[in-house]
Amino acid sequence: MRSAAGGLAALLLFTQSAGADDVTITSAQGNLVLTGRIAGFDGTYLDIESPHGPLTLAYAGVTCAGADCPDRNDYTPHLRMSGEPRLASLLLPALFDGFARDRGLGLTQNADDTGLTDISLHGNAGPVLKITLQNSQSAEAFADLLTYDSDIALTFRSPLPDEQARAAEVKIALPGLDGGSIVLGGEALVPVVSPANPIRTIDPADVIAAFAGTVTDWEQLGQPAMPITLHLGADGDGQADAFLAMLPVSASTALVRHADPDALAQAVAADPGALGIAALGNSGIAQPLGFSDACGLTAPPVLRGIKTQDYPLATQAYAFVRSQRQPEIVRSFLKWLGSPTAELIVRRAGFTDRGVIPITLDDQGERFAHAITIAGPDTSLQDLQGMVAMMHARVRISLTFRFANGTTALDAASAANLRDLAHDLRDGAYEGREVMLIGFSDGEGDAASNRDLSAARALAVESALLSLLGTLPDNIRLGTAGFGEALPIGCDDTAWGRQMNRRVEVWVGD
């Protein structure tokens, strides 16, 4: 028996699910008796809440009394997932169906009007996995993890600082950068307007200013005079929360919130003064806008930009797994999510998959032309020539790593990319080839310091990669370089642009 992270203090912060009952656990000698909720069971070990925090016990060595006690003789694993409706009701049922077909299993599914979907996977001998999928919002999904009402949270964002603080208060570690987060796919958020509005591209700085409330009329953006009305998804909606978290300033209080994407799209389309933020696949009859910033850099929401996250409003769909202790069939499903079959299902559901794509030098002519055009006095022709010479014989792959301002700390999506790159290296995807990690910075501060910082970021990615791998395969060469502010992909006049510029790219050569 060993102590696990957590505690009954969670019950003081969150509502206990109506269907959860206490059980009583008694040790074989009878000198330990615990009463509490079951927090998890993998077929061998049982997690139970206690006054001292959740405890993990070998189930074979205790007796259990209560309606929620697992059946010792006829145990079927039960996986509980909650989160965003597009994930819980659309994507995950399709993924479980694909997994069942690949494994030769049967599947039955039942959905009710409350957003609850029950799925059973079964073989010749009977059920092998029960799944419960509950529609909720990202905030509720993280709360469900903390109260052990769910095993996996399905969200469009990472935990917010207040959620991390709440978890720390009850001594529960939310899944995150050190593991437990799986990227299911990607998607782009786009500014949307009414088709009656003549604008078709917008500066990211103007989007920030509008949602901050400092720009309130379209006349300020060079359009016919008309008050701007701001539209966003519901409070607690994962993609709306992700957008608000990206804003470098507090959002205006004059936001019109909508219960679902269709309502948002219809309201924006009907209002010539509207400016909204919607998922590209859910923009409906509203008019999506492209980005064009003050430096002349454009960023359309295309596959390449979403995968590399070079598009400023690229978002990820996450599965945050609460416990590393899972039944074997659940571990198999989580590993299967990286398979070609799973990636095809993700694409059919309207998301970009996790698959890595190559981006040749020829495909990047526009950004290189812009780099030369807007290069400042601290970026010499020699710097640019050295950078292009290094990239000329290589191909960029879509895995990209990004950092907070002035740091070498990876964000959540980049941490998932790091694990993907480590797996690819270990599995021989780049056998006999050279993998270069090339760092870049934004243009704030001293140019020499930025070059040093970009090189340090590349080294930080290399170090983290080697830590995951243990040892680098003998037939792969790994190198690093840093070019500072030499290749901007966003204008430094916005936080979004600076964030895009702070990155490490992966270039693969022979």
Tab-separated table of N, CA and C in Angstrom, residues 104-259:
chain	number	residue	atom	x	y	z
A	104	GLY	N	-10.795	-6.457	-34.128
A	104	GLY	CA	-11.740	-7.545	-34.321
A	104	GLY	C	-12.750	-7.661	-33.204
A	105	LEU	N	-13.110	-6.547	-32.591
A	105	LEU	CA	-14.072	-6.525	-31.492
A	105	LEU	C	-15.426	-6.020	-31.968
A	106	GLY	N	-16.474	-6.444	-31.308
A	106	GLY	CA	-17.793	-5.880	-31.558
A	106	GLY	C	-17.992	-4.624	-30.750
A	107	LEU	N	-18.924	-3.789	-31.171
A	107	LEU	CA	-19.190	-2.530	-30.469
A	107	LEU	C	-20.684	-2.270	-30.430
A	108	THR	N	-21.172	-1.911	-29.273
A	108	THR	CA	-22.541	-1.425	-29.138
A	108	THR	C	-22.490	-0.037	-28.518
A	109	GLN	N	-23.427	0.802	-28.919
A	109	GLN	CA	-23.408	2.193	-28.470
A	109	GLN	C	-24.821	2.660	-28.195
A	110	ASN	N	-24.969	3.437	-27.131
A	110	ASN	CA	-26.262	4.018	-26.798
A	110	ASN	C	-26.050	5.441	-26.298
A	111	ALA	N	-26.730	6.397	-26.933
A	111	ALA	CA	-26.630	7.805	-26.533
A	111	ALA	C	-28.000	8.293	-26.100
A	112	ASP	N	-28.033	9.132	-25.048
A	112	ASP	CA	-29.318	9.668	-24.604
A	112	ASP	C	-29.366	11.175	-24.831
A	113	ASP	N	-30.436	11.793	-24.426
A	113	ASP	CA	-30.651	13.225	-24.675
A	113	ASP	C	-29.878	14.122	-23.722
A	114	THR	N	-29.209	13.551	-22.729
A	114	THR	CA	-28.482	14.363	-21.743
A	114	THR	C	-27.014	14.538	-22.119
A	115	GLY	N	-26.595	14.003	-23.277
A	115	GLY	CA	-25.193	14.100	-23.664
A	115	GLY	C	-24.351	12.958	-23.147
A	116	LEU	N	-24.993	11.887	-22.688
A	116	LEU	CA	-24.273	10.721	-22.176
A	116	LEU	C	-24.269	9.630	-23.237
A	117	THR	N	-23.085	9.089	-23.532
A	117	THR	CA	-22.946	8.000	-24.491
A	117	THR	C	-22.279	6.823	-23.799
A	118	ASP	N	-22.927	5.669	-23.859
A	118	ASP	CA	-22.358	4.434	-23.322
A	118	ASP	C	-21.925	3.557	-24.485
A	119	ILE	N	-20.693	3.067	-24.432
A	119	ILE	CA	-20.142	2.205	-25.462
A	119	ILE	C	-19.601	0.945	-24.795
A	120	SER	N	-19.834	-0.191	-25.444
A	120	SER	CA	-19.280	-1.452	-24.952
A	120	SER	C	-18.511	-2.120	-26.074
A	121	LEU	N	-17.267	-2.500	-25.784
A	121	LEU	CA	-16.476	-3.303	-26.706
A	121	LEU	C	-16.500	-4.742	-26.216
A	122	HIS	N	-16.752	-5.669	-27.116
A	122	HIS	CA	-16.882	-7.050	-26.672
A	122	HIS	C	-16.272	-8.013	-27.679
A	123	GLY	N	-15.716	-9.097	-27.139
A	123	GLY	CA	-15.171	-10.171	-27.953
A	123	GLY	C	-16.046	-11.399	-27.848
A	124	ASN	N	-15.488	-12.553	-28.222
A	124	ASN	CA	-16.269	-13.786	-28.200
A	124	ASN	C	-16.679	-14.183	-26.794
A	125	ALA	N	-15.841	-13.817	-25.802
A	125	ALA	CA	-16.121	-14.227	-24.423
A	125	ALA	C	-16.948	-13.200	-23.656
A	126	GLY	N	-17.329	-12.091	-24.314
A	126	GLY	CA	-18.126	-11.080	-23.638
A	126	GLY	C	-17.457	-9.720	-23.641
A	127	PRO	N	-17.965	-8.779	-22.819
A	127	PRO	CA	-17.429	-7.410	-22.814
A	127	PRO	C	-15.964	-7.371	-22.386
A	128	VAL	N	-15.180	-6.513	-23.064
A	128	VAL	CA	-13.772	-6.337	-22.691
A	128	VAL	C	-13.501	-4.906	-22.223
A	129	LEU	N	-14.387	-3.955	-22.542
A	129	LEU	CA	-14.223	-2.575	-22.089
A	129	LEU	C	-15.559	-1.851	-22.152
A	130	LYS	N	-15.894	-1.192	-21.065
A	130	LYS	CA	-17.061	-0.309	-21.038
A	130	LYS	C	-16.562	1.135	-21.045
A	131	ILE	N	-17.201	1.978	-21.833
A	131	ILE	CA	-16.811	3.385	-21.944
A	131	ILE	C	-18.017	4.254	-21.670
A	132	THR	N	-17.828	5.271	-20.866
A	132	THR	CA	-18.850	6.292	-20.643
A	132	THR	C	-18.295	7.628	-21.107
A	133	LEU	N	-18.991	8.270	-22.045
A	133	LEU	CA	-18.607	9.580	-22.571
A	133	LEU	C	-19.666	10.591	-22.173
A	134	GLN	N	-19.244	11.650	-21.473
A	134	GLN	CA	-20.177	12.663	-20.988
A	134	GLN	C	-19.856	14.017	-21.596
A	135	ASN	N	-20.851	14.618	-22.278
A	135	ASN	CA	-20.681	15.977	-22.778
A	135	ASN	C	-20.571	16.946	-21.614
A	136	SER	N	-19.576	17.805	-21.665
A	136	SER	CA	-19.429	18.867	-20.670
A	136	SER	C	-18.584	19.951	-21.309
A	137	GLN	N	-18.115	20.891	-20.516
A	137	GLN	CA	-17.180	21.894	-20.989
A	137	GLN	C	-15.806	21.612	-20.387
A	138	SER	N	-14.792	22.279	-20.914
A	138	SER	CA	-13.429	21.983	-20.473
A	138	SER	C	-13.266	22.165	-18.966
A	139	ALA	N	-13.854	23.223	-18.420
A	139	ALA	CA	-13.726	23.461	-16.987
A	139	ALA	C	-14.315	22.305	-16.185
A	140	GLU	N	-15.481	21.818	-16.613
A	140	GLU	CA	-16.106	20.696	-15.918
A	140	GLU	C	-15.289	19.422	-16.086
A	141	ALA	N	-14.677	19.255	-17.270
A	141	ALA	CA	-13.872	18.058	-17.509
A	141	ALA	C	-12.675	18.003	-16.560
A	142	PHE	N	-12.002	19.141	-16.341
A	142	PHE	CA	-10.884	19.151	-15.397
A	142	PHE	C	-11.377	18.932	-13.966
A	143	ALA	N	-12.536	19.499	-13.638
A	143	ALA	CA	-13.097	19.276	-12.302
A	143	ALA	C	-13.406	17.801	-12.091
A	144	ASP	N	-13.906	17.133	-13.128
A	144	ASP	CA	-14.203	15.704	-13.021
A	144	ASP	C	-12.941	14.892	-12.725
A	145	LEU	N	-11.789	15.313	-13.269
A	145	LEU	CA	-10.543	14.616	-12.954
A	145	LEU	C	-10.212	14.742	-11.471
A	146	LEU	N	-10.435	15.933	-10.922
A	146	LEU	CA	-10.056	16.183	-9.529
A	146	LEU	C	-10.962	15.467	-8.548
A	147	THR	N	-12.189	15.164	-8.951
A	147	THR	CA	-13.116	14.453	-8.062
A	147	THR	C	-13.209	12.981	-8.410
A	148	TYR	N	-12.342	12.518	-9.301
A	148	TYR	CA	-12.307	11.110	-9.694
A	148	TYR	C	-13.621	10.651	-10.321
A	149	ASP	N	-14.362	11.586	-10.896
A	149	ASP	CA	-15.574	11.232	-11.626
A	149	ASP	C	-15.272	10.918	-13.079
A	150	SER	N	-14.021	11.111	-13.502
A	150	SER	CA	-13.619	10.838	-14.868
A	150	SER	C	-12.166	10.405	-14.869
A	151	ASP	N	-11.823	9.592	-15.875
A	151	ASP	CA	-10.443	9.148	-16.029
A	151	ASP	C	-9.691	9.982	-17.057
A	152	ILE	N	-10.406	10.558	-18.018
A	152	ILE	CA	-9.789	11.333	-19.084
A	152	ILE	C	-10.637	12.565	-19.356
A	153	ALA	N	-9.987	13.723	-19.425
A	153	ALA	CA	-10.655	14.980	-19.776
A	153	ALA	C	-10.397	15.271	-21.248
A	154	LEU	N	-11.463	15.581	-21.993
A	154	LEU	CA	-11.382	15.887	-23.420
A	154	LEU	C	-11.580	17.389	-23.578
A	155	THR	N	-10.528	18.110	-23.927
A	155	THR	CA	-10.590	19.564	-23.910
A	155	THR	C	-9.915	20.154	-25.141
A	156	PHE	N	-10.189	21.436	-25.361
A	156	PHE	CA	-9.512	22.190	-26.410
A	156	PHE	C	-8.446	23.112	-25.842
A	157	ARG	N	-8.045	22.890	-24.601
A	157	ARG	CA	-7.038	23.760	-23.991
A	157	ARG	C	-6.340	23.021	-22.869
A	158	SER	N	-5.234	23.600	-22.443
A	158	SER	CA	-4.528	23.103	-21.271
A	158	SER	C	-5.221	23.625	-20.008
A	159	PRO	N	-4.894	23.057	-18.845
A	159	PRO	CA	-5.454	23.601	-17.606
A	159	PRO	C	-5.069	25.062	-17.427
A	160	LEU	N	-6.038	25.873	-17.011
A	160	LEU	CA	-5.766	27.278	-16.740
A	160	LEU	C	-5.049	27.420	-15.396
A	161	PRO	N	-4.399	28.567	-15.169
A	161	PRO	CA	-3.668	28.731	-13.898
A	161	PRO	C	-4.527	28.502	-12.660
A	162	ASP	N	-5.796	28.971	-12.681
A	162	ASP	CA	-6.627	28.774	-11.497
A	162	ASP	C	-6.976	27.294	-11.300
A	163	GLU	N	-7.071	26.532	-12.390
A	163	GLU	CA	-7.322	25.093	-12.274
A	163	GLU	C	-6.085	24.370	-11.752
A	164	GLN	N	-4.913	24.790	-12.197
A	164	GLN	CA	-3.683	24.214	-11.673
A	164	GLN	C	-3.544	24.514	-10.181
A	165	ALA	N	-3.897	25.748	-9.791
A	165	ALA	CA	-3.809	26.124	-8.378
A	165	ALA	C	-4.787	25.319	-7.537
A	166	ARG	N	-5.992	25.105	-8.062
A	166	ARG	CA	-6.997	24.327	-7.354
A	166	ARG	C	-6.527	22.889	-7.170
A	167	ALA	N	-5.899	22.342	-8.216
A	167	ALA	CA	-5.383	20.987	-8.127
A	167	ALA	C	-4.261	20.895	-7.097
A	168	ALA	N	-3.372	21.900	-7.097
A	168	ALA	CA	-2.271	21.902	-6.134
A	168	ALA	C	-2.801	22.008	-4.706
A	169	GLU	N	-3.894	22.735	-4.544
A	169	GLU	CA	-4.463	22.914	-3.205
A	169	GLU	C	-4.919	21.593	-2.606
A	170	VAL	N	-5.399	20.691	-3.455
A	170	VAL	CA	-5.848	19.386	-2.968
A	170	VAL	C	-4.814	18.299	-3.258
A	171	LYS	N	-3.599	18.743	-3.643
A	171	LYS	CA	-2.457	17.848	-3.831
A	171	LYS	C	-2.697	16.800	-4.916
A	172	ILE	N	-3.345	17.237	-5.986
A	172	ILE	CA	-3.525	16.391	-7.159
A	172	ILE	C	-2.792	17.038	-8.319
A	173	ALA	N	-1.970	16.268	-9.006
A	173	ALA	CA	-1.224	16.792	-10.148
A	173	ALA	C	-2.042	16.580	-11.416
A	174	LEU	N	-2.527	17.673	-12.001
A	174	LEU	CA	-3.215	17.553	-13.276
A	174	LEU	C	-2.233	17.095	-14.344
A	175	PRO	N	-2.662	16.240	-15.273
A	175	PRO	CA	-1.758	15.825	-16.354
A	175	PRO	C	-1.302	17.048	-17.133
A	176	GLY	N	-0.096	17.007	-17.634
A	176	GLY	CA	0.402	18.168	-18.358
A	176	GLY	C	1.704	17.889	-19.047
A	177	LEU	N	2.667	18.765	-18.843
A	177	LEU	CA	3.905	18.713	-19.603
A	177	LEU	C	4.732	17.461	-19.322
A	178	ASP	N	4.624	16.913	-18.102
A	178	ASP	CA	5.454	15.771	-17.758
A	178	ASP	C	4.794	14.448	-18.117
A	179	GLY	N	3.712	14.484	-18.867
A	179	GLY	CA	3.034	13.265	-19.273
A	179	GLY	C	1.547	13.357	-19.029
A	180	GLY	N	0.831	12.423	-19.601
A	180	GLY	CA	-0.610	12.376	-19.383
A	180	GLY	C	-1.416	13.183	-20.368
A	181	SER	N	-0.779	13.985	-21.218
A	181	SER	CA	-1.515	14.757	-22.212
A	181	SER	C	-1.275	14.168	-23.591
A	182	ILE	N	-2.358	13.895	-24.292
A	182	ILE	CA	-2.300	13.348	-25.642
A	182	ILE	C	-2.973	14.341	-26.569
A	183	VAL	N	-2.305	14.716	-27.639
A	183	VAL	CA	-2.908	15.583	-28.642
A	183	VAL	C	-3.693	14.701	-29.609
A	184	LEU	N	-5.004	14.897	-29.645
A	184	LEU	CA	-5.852	14.116	-30.542
A	184	LEU	C	-5.817	14.673	-31.956
A	185	GLY	N	-5.726	15.979	-32.071
A	185	GLY	CA	-5.718	16.633	-33.373
A	185	GLY	C	-5.655	18.129	-33.194
A	186	GLY	N	-5.642	18.850	-34.306
A	186	GLY	CA	-5.562	20.306	-34.262
A	186	GLY	C	-6.692	20.953	-35.025
A	187	GLU	N	-6.859	22.240	-34.769
A	187	GLU	CA	-7.894	23.000	-35.454
A	187	GLU	C	-7.515	24.478	-35.401
A	188	ALA	N	-8.064	25.244	-36.329
A	188	ALA	CA	-7.813	26.683	-36.359
A	188	ALA	C	-9.037	27.434	-35.885
A	189	LEU	N	-8.808	28.436	-35.052
A	189	LEU	CA	-9.835	29.439	-34.766
A	189	LEU	C	-9.669	30.572	-35.776
A	190	VAL	N	-10.765	31.159	-36.183
A	190	VAL	CA	-10.705	32.237	-37.174
A	190	VAL	C	-11.590	33.389	-36.732
A	191	PRO	N	-11.181	34.631	-37.050
A	191	PRO	CA	-12.115	35.752	-36.895
A	191	PRO	C	-13.222	35.588	-37.940
A	192	VAL	N	-14.458	35.861	-37.558
A	192	VAL	CA	-15.586	35.766	-38.489
A	192	VAL	C	-16.395	37.059	-38.432
A	193	VAL	N	-16.940	37.422	-39.592
A	193	VAL	CA	-17.781	38.611	-39.709
A	193	VAL	C	-18.997	38.247	-40.549
A	194	SER	N	-19.892	39.199	-40.661
A	194	SER	CA	-21.048	39.030	-41.538
A	194	SER	C	-20.599	39.086	-42.998
A	195	PRO	N	-21.205	38.299	-43.884
A	195	PRO	CA	-20.895	38.437	-45.310
A	195	PRO	C	-21.169	39.836	-45.841
A	196	ALA	N	-21.988	40.610	-45.136
A	196	ALA	CA	-22.267	41.984	-45.550
A	196	ALA	C	-21.119	42.933	-45.237
A	197	ASN	N	-20.178	42.491	-44.415
A	197	ASN	CA	-19.011	43.302	-44.093
A	197	ASN	C	-17.986	43.120	-45.208
A	198	PRO	N	-17.466	44.202	-45.809
A	198	PRO	CA	-16.549	44.056	-46.952
A	198	PRO	C	-15.163	43.555	-46.588
A	199	ILE	N	-14.790	43.546	-45.312
A	199	ILE	CA	-13.437	43.150	-44.925
A	199	ILE	C	-13.230	41.656	-45.155
A	200	ARG	N	-12.025	41.265	-45.632
A	200	ARG	CA	-11.728	39.851	-45.853
A	200	ARG	C	-10.430	39.413	-45.177
A	201	THR	N	-9.584	40.348	-44.788
A	201	THR	CA	-8.402	40.040	-43.979
A	201	THR	C	-8.337	41.062	-42.852
A	202	ILE	N	-7.657	40.684	-41.778
A	202	ILE	CA	-7.579	41.573	-40.620
A	202	ILE	C	-6.208	41.412	-39.973
A	203	ASP	N	-5.709	42.508	-39.425
A	203	ASP	CA	-4.434	42.494	-38.712
A	203	ASP	C	-4.647	41.856	-37.333
A	204	PRO	N	-3.807	40.902	-36.916
A	204	PRO	CA	-3.951	40.338	-35.569
A	204	PRO	C	-3.990	41.407	-34.482
A	205	ALA	N	-3.237	42.501	-34.677
A	205	ALA	CA	-3.253	43.585	-33.686
A	205	ALA	C	-4.644	44.192	-33.566
A	206	ASP	N	-5.385	44.240	-34.666
A	206	ASP	CA	-6.738	44.810	-34.626
A	206	ASP	C	-7.712	43.869	-33.921
A	207	VAL	N	-7.515	42.557	-34.074
A	207	VAL	CA	-8.355	41.602	-33.350
A	207	VAL	C	-8.136	41.755	-31.851
A	208	ILE	N	-6.870	41.868	-31.455
A	208	ILE	CA	-6.556	42.045	-30.036
A	208	ILE	C	-7.194	43.336	-29.517
A	209	ALA	N	-7.027	44.410	-30.270
A	209	ALA	CA	-7.558	45.709	-29.834
A	209	ALA	C	-9.077	45.672	-29.732
A	210	ALA	N	-9.728	45.005	-30.681
A	210	ALA	CA	-11.190	44.937	-30.645
A	210	ALA	C	-11.660	44.156	-29.424
A	211	PHE	N	-11.064	42.993	-29.171
A	211	PHE	CA	-11.513	42.181	-28.041
A	211	PHE	C	-11.047	42.744	-26.705
A	212	ALA	N	-10.077	43.652	-26.739
A	212	ALA	CA	-9.698	44.365	-25.510
A	212	ALA	C	-10.597	45.559	-25.253
A	213	GLY	N	-11.389	45.949	-26.262
A	213	GLY	CA	-12.297	47.083	-26.101
A	213	GLY	C	-11.683	48.424	-26.421
A	214	THR	N	-10.454	48.447	-26.974
A	214	THR	CA	-9.821	49.729	-27.315
A	214	THR	C	-10.159	50.172	-28.738
A	215	VAL	N	-10.590	49.256	-29.567
A	215	VAL	CA	-11.142	49.584	-30.884
A	215	VAL	C	-12.601	49.164	-30.857
A	216	THR	N	-13.494	50.120	-31.059
A	216	THR	CA	-14.920	49.844	-30.870
A	216	THR	C	-15.759	50.105	-32.109
A	217	ASP	N	-15.147	50.637	-33.170
A	217	ASP	CA	-15.902	50.938	-34.384
A	217	ASP	C	-15.086	50.504	-35.598
A	218	TRP	N	-15.763	49.947	-36.597
A	218	TRP	CA	-15.074	49.501	-37.805
A	218	TRP	C	-14.370	50.647	-38.526
A	219	GLU	N	-14.824	51.877	-38.286
A	219	GLU	CA	-14.188	53.036	-38.918
A	219	GLU	C	-12.727	53.139	-38.483
A	220	GLN	N	-12.421	52.726	-37.257
A	220	GLN	CA	-11.043	52.749	-36.768
A	220	GLN	C	-10.153	51.748	-37.509
A	221	LEU	N	-10.766	50.802	-38.222
A	221	LEU	CA	-10.015	49.804	-38.988
A	221	LEU	C	-10.117	50.054	-40.487
A	222	GLY	N	-10.497	51.268	-40.843
A	222	GLY	CA	-10.542	51.641	-42.252
A	222	GLY	C	-11.769	51.167	-42.988
A	223	GLN	N	-12.798	50.781	-42.265
A	223	GLN	CA	-14.048	50.318	-42.872
A	223	GLN	C	-15.145	51.367	-42.637
A	224	PRO	N	-16.286	51.215	-43.306
A	224	PRO	CA	-17.401	52.142	-43.045
A	224	PRO	C	-17.757	52.164	-41.566
A	225	ALA	N	-18.146	53.321	-41.083
A	225	ALA	CA	-18.447	53.493	-39.659
A	225	ALA	C	-19.582	52.574	-39.229
A	226	MET	N	-19.331	51.818	-38.175
A	226	MET	CA	-20.328	50.918	-37.605
A	226	MET	C	-19.763	50.358	-36.303
A	227	PRO	N	-20.535	50.390	-35.221
A	227	PRO	CA	-20.037	49.851	-33.950
A	227	PRO	C	-19.694	48.362	-34.079
A	228	ILE	N	-18.600	47.968	-33.448
A	228	ILE	CA	-18.192	46.556	-33.439
A	228	ILE	C	-18.886	45.852	-32.279
A	229	THR	N	-19.556	44.748	-32.591
A	229	THR	CA	-20.095	43.878	-31.544
A	229	THR	C	-19.267	42.603	-31.519
A	230	LEU	N	-18.899	42.165	-30.333
A	230	LEU	CA	-17.977	41.051	-30.157
A	230	LEU	C	-18.739	39.779	-29.780
A	231	HIS	N	-18.421	38.678	-30.452
A	231	HIS	CA	-19.130	37.414	-30.243
A	231	HIS	C	-18.132	36.306	-29.948
A	232	LEU	N	-18.494	35.453	-28.986
A	232	LEU	CA	-17.615	34.363	-28.571
A	232	LEU	C	-18.481	33.206	-28.078
A	233	GLY	N	-17.892	32.019	-28.007
A	233	GLY	CA	-18.599	30.861	-27.490
A	233	GLY	C	-18.939	31.012	-26.017
A	234	ALA	N	-19.643	30.025	-25.492
A	234	ALA	CA	-20.154	30.082	-24.126
A	234	ALA	C	-19.026	30.165	-23.106
A	235	ASP	N	-19.340	30.754	-21.966
A	235	ASP	CA	-18.406	30.774	-20.853
A	235	ASP	C	-18.095	29.338	-20.453
A	236	GLY	N	-16.822	28.957	-20.457
A	236	GLY	CA	-16.430	27.587	-20.160
A	236	GLY	C	-16.186	26.736	-21.382
A	237	ASP	N	-16.608	27.214	-22.568
A	237	ASP	CA	-16.310	26.504	-23.796
A	237	ASP	C	-14.801	26.470	-24.009
A	238	GLY	N	-14.253	25.297	-24.332
A	238	GLY	CA	-12.812	25.135	-24.382
A	238	GLY	C	-12.129	26.012	-25.409
A	239	GLN	N	-12.704	26.131	-26.607
A	239	GLN	CA	-12.056	26.942	-27.624
A	239	GLN	C	-12.195	28.428	-27.322
A	240	ALA	N	-13.326	28.829	-26.745
A	240	ALA	CA	-13.459	30.224	-26.315
A	240	ALA	C	-12.447	30.534	-25.219
A	241	ASP	N	-12.290	29.618	-24.273
A	241	ASP	CA	-11.305	29.807	-23.205
A	241	ASP	C	-9.886	29.850	-23.765
A	242	ALA	N	-9.616	28.992	-24.761
A	242	ALA	CA	-8.286	28.979	-25.366
A	242	ALA	C	-7.984	30.318	-26.025
A	243	PHE	N	-8.979	30.883	-26.714
A	243	PHE	CA	-8.777	32.190	-27.345
A	243	PHE	C	-8.524	33.260	-26.292
A	244	LEU	N	-9.331	33.285	-25.241
A	244	LEU	CA	-9.152	34.299	-24.198
A	244	LEU	C	-7.787	34.163	-23.528
A	245	ALA	N	-7.310	32.913	-23.379
A	245	ALA	CA	-5.996	32.703	-22.777
A	245	ALA	C	-4.876	33.210	-23.687
A	246	MET	N	-5.120	33.246	-25.000
A	246	MET	CA	-4.120	33.750	-25.939
A	246	MET	C	-4.036	35.269	-25.924
A	247	LEU	N	-5.113	35.931	-25.521
A	247	LEU	CA	-5.105	37.389	-25.540
A	247	LEU	C	-4.083	37.915	-24.540
A	248	PRO	N	-3.245	38.873	-24.946
A	248	PRO	CA	-2.241	39.412	-24.028
A	248	PRO	C	-2.816	40.423	-23.043
A	249	VAL	N	-4.098	40.765	-23.211
A	249	VAL	CA	-4.756	41.738	-22.348
A	249	VAL	C	-6.090	41.154	-21.899
A	250	SER	N	-6.695	41.794	-20.917
A	250	SER	CA	-8.016	41.355	-20.464
A	250	SER	C	-9.050	41.638	-21.546
A	251	ALA	N	-9.954	40.700	-21.717
A	251	ALA	CA	-10.978	40.855	-22.742
A	251	ALA	C	-12.028	41.858	-22.299
A	252	SER	N	-12.637	42.504	-23.274
A	252	SER	CA	-13.730	43.431	-23.007
A	252	SER	C	-14.874	42.703	-22.303
A	253	THR	N	-15.557	43.410	-21.451
A	253	THR	CA	-16.724	42.824	-20.781
A	253	THR	C	-17.944	42.812	-21.692
A	254	ALA	N	-17.858	43.510	-22.823
A	254	ALA	CA	-19.000	43.595	-23.741
A	254	ALA	C	-18.965	42.471	-24.765
A	255	LEU	N	-18.848	41.237	-24.268
A	255	LEU	CA	-18.843	40.076	-25.145
A	255	LEU	C	-20.235	39.461	-25.183
A	256	VAL	N	-20.694	39.142	-26.375
A	256	VAL	CA	-21.940	38.394	-26.517
A	256	VAL	C	-21.558	36.918	-26.594
A	257	ARG	N	-22.010	36.135	-25.609
A	257	ARG	CA	-21.648	34.724	-25.549
A	257	ARG	C	-22.782	33.868	-26.117
A	258	HIS	N	-22.410	32.775	-26.773
A	258	HIS	CA	-23.389	31.927	-27.442
A	258	HIS	C	-23.250	30.492	-26.972
A	259	ALA	N	-24.386	29.832	-26.829
A	259	ALA	CA	-24.408	28.492	-26.255
A	259	ALA	C	-23.766	27.454	-27.154
